[in-house]
Coordinates of N, CA and C in Angstrom, one line a residue:
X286 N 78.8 145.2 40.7 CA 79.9 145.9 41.1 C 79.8 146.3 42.6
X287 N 80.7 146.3 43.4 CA 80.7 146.3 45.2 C 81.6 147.5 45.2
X288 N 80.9 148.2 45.9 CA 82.4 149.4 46.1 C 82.4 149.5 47.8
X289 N 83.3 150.3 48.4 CA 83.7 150.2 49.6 C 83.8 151.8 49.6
X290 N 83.4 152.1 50.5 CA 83.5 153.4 51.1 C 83.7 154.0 52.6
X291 N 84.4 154.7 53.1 CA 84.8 154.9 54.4 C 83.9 154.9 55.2
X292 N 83.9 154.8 56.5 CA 82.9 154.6 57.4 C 82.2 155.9 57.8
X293 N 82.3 157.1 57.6 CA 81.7 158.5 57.6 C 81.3 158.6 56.6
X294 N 81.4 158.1 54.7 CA 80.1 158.9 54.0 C 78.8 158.4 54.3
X295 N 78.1 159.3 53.6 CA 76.7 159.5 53.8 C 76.2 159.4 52.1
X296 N 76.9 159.6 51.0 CA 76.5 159.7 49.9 C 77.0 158.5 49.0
X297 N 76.8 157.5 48.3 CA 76.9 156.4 48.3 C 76.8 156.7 46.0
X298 N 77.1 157.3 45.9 CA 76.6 157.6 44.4 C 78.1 157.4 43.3
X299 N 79.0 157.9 44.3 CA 80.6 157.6 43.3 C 81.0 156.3 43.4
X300 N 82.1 156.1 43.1 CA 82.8 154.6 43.1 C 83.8 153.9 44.3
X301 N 83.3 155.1 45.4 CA 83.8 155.7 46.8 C 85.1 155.4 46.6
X302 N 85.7 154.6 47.5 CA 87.4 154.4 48.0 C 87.9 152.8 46.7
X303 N 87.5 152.4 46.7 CA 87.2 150.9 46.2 C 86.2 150.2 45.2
X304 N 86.7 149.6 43.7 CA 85.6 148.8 43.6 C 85.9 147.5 43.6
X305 N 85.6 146.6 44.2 CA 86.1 145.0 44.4 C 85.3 144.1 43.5
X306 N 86.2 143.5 42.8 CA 85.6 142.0 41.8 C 85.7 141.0 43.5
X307 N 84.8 140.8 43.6 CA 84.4 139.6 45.0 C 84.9 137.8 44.3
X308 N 85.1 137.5 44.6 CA 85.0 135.8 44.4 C 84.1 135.0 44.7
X309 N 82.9 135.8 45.7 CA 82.0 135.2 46.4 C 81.2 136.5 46.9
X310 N 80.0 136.6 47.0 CA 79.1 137.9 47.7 C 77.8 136.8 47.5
X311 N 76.8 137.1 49.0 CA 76.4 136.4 49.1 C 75.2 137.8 50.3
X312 N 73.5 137.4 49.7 CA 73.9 138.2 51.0 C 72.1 137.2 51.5
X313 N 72.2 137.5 52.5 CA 70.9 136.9 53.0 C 70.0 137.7 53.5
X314 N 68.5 137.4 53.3 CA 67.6 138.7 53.8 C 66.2 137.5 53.9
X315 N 66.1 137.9 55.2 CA 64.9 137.1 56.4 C 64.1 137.7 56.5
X316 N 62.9 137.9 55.9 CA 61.9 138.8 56.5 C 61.5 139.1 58.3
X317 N 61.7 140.3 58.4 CA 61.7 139.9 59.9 C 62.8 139.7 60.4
X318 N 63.6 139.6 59.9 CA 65.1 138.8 60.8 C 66.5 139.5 60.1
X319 N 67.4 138.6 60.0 CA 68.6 139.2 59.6 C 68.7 139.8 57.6
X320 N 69.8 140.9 58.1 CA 69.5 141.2 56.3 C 71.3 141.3 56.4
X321 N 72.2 140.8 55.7 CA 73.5 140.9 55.8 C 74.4 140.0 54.4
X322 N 75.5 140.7 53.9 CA 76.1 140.2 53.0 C 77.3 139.7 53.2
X323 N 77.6 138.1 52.8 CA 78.9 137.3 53.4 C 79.7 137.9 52.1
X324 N 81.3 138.2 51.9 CA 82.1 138.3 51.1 C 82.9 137.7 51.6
X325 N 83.5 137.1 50.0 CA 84.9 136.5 50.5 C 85.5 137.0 48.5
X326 N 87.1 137.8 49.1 CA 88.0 138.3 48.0 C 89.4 138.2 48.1
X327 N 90.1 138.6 46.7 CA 91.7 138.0 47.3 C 91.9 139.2 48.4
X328 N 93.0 138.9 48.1 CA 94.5 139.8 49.7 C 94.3 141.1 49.0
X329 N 94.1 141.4 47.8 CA 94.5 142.6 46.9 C 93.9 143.9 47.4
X330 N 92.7 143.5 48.4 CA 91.4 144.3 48.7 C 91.9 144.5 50.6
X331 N 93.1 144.0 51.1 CA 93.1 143.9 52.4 C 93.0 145.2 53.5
X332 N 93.4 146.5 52.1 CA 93.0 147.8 53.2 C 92.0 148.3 53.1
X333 N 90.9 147.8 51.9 CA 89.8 148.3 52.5 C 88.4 147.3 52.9
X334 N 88.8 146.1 53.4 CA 87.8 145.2 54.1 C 88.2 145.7 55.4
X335 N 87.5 146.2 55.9 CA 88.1 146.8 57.4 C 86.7 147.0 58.3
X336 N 86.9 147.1 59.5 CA 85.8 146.6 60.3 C 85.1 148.1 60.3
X337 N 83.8 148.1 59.9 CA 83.1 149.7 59.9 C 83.1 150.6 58.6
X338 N 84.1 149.8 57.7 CA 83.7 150.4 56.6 C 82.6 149.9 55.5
X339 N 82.2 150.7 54.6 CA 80.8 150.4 54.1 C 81.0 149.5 53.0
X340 N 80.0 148.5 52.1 CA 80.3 148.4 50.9 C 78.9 148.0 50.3
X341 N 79.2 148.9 49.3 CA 77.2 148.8 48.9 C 77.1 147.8 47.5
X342 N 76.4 147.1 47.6 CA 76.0 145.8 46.3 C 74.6 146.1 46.1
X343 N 74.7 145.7 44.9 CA 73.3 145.5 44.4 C 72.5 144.6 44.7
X344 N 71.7 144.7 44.7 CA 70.3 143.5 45.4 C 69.1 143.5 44.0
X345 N 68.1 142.8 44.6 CA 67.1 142.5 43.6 C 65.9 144.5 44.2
X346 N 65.9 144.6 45.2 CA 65.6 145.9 45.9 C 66.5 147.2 45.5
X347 N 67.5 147.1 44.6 CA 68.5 148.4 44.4 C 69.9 148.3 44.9
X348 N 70.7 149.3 45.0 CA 72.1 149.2 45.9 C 71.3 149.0 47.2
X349 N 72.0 148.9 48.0 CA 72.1 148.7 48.9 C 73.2 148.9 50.1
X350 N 73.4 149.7 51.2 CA 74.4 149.7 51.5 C 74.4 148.8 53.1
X351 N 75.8 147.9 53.2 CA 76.3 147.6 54.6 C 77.5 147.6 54.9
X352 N 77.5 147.4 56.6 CA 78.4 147.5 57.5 C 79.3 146.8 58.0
X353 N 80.8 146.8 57.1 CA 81.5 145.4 57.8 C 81.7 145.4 59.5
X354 N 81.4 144.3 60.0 CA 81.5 143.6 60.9 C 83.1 143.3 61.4
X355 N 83.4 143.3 62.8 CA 84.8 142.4 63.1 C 84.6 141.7 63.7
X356 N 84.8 140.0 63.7 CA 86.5 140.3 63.1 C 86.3 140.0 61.7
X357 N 87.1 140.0 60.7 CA 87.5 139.9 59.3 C 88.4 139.1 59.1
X358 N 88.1 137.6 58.8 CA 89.1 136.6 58.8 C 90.3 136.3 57.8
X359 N 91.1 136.4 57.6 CA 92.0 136.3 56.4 C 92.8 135.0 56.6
X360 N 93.0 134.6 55.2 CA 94.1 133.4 55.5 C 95.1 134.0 54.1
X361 N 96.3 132.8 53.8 CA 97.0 133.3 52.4 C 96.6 133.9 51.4
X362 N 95.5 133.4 51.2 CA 94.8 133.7 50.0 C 93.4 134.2 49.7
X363 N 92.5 134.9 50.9 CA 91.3 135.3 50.3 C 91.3 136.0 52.2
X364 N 90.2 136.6 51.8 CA 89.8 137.2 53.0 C 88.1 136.9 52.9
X365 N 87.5 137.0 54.1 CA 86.0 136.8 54.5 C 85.8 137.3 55.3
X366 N 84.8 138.4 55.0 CA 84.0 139.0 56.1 C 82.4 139.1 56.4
X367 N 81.6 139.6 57.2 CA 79.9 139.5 57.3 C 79.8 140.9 57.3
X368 N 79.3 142.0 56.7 CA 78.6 143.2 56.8 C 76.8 142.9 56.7
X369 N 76.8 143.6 57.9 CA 75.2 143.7 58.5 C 75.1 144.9 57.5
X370 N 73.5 144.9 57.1 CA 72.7 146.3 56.5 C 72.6 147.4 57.5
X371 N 72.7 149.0 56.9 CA 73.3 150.0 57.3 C 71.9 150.5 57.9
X372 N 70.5 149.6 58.0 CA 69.6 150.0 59.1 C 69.7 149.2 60.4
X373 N 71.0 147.9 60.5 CA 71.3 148.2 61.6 C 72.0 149.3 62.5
X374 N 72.5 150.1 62.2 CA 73.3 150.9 62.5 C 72.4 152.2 63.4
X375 N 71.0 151.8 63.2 CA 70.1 152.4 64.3 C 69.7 151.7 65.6
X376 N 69.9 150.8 65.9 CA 70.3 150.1 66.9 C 71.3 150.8 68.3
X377 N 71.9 152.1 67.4 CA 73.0 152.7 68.1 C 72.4 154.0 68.6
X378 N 70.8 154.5 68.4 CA 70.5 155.2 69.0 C 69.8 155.1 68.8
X379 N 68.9 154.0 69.7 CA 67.6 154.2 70.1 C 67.6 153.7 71.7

C-alpha cells in the first residue's frame, strides 16, 4: 500500500492524504549510492503526485518514506514520477 502525504508532515502513521494502487513501484537502493522509488499510475492520482509531496512504501527495511522529484511526466493515460528517499532531504542543511 503507497500513501501520499503533504510535503509538511512529519508523522507518517495514518493513511495521510492518499492511498494509490501503483501499476508500477519500483524502487532502487545502491549501497553507497542512490536509494529512490520510480512510480508509474493512472490520471486518477494526478493531484496528489506532485513535486515535494511525500509517499511512503514498503521495502524489505519497513516503510519507508520519499520525496517526489520534478518534473512528473504525464501522458493520456498514466503518470511517472522519481521520488528520492526523505534522507536526502538533509542535503538541504548541511
Amino acid at each position: 500500500m503507497l500513501k501520499v502525504f503533504s510535503p509538511v508532515d512529519t508523522t507518517f502513521t495514518s493513511n495521510g492524504d492518499a492511498v494509490i494502487q501503483a501499476t508500477r513501484a519500483v524502487i532502487h537502493k545502491v549501497d553507497n549510492g542512490d536509494y529512490y522509488l520510480e512510480l508509474e499510475c493512472g490520471l486518477e492520482y494526478i493531484d496528489y503526485i506532485k513535486a515535494n509531496n511525500i509517499i511512503v512504501a514498503p521495502t524489505p527495511q519497513g516503510d519507508q518514506a520519499f520525496r517526489f522529484e520534478a518534473p512528473i511526466e504525464t501522458t493520456r493515460t498514466k503518470i511517472t514520477a522519481k521520488a528520492w528517499h526523505l534522507f536526502y532531504d538533509s542535503e538541504n542543511y548541511l
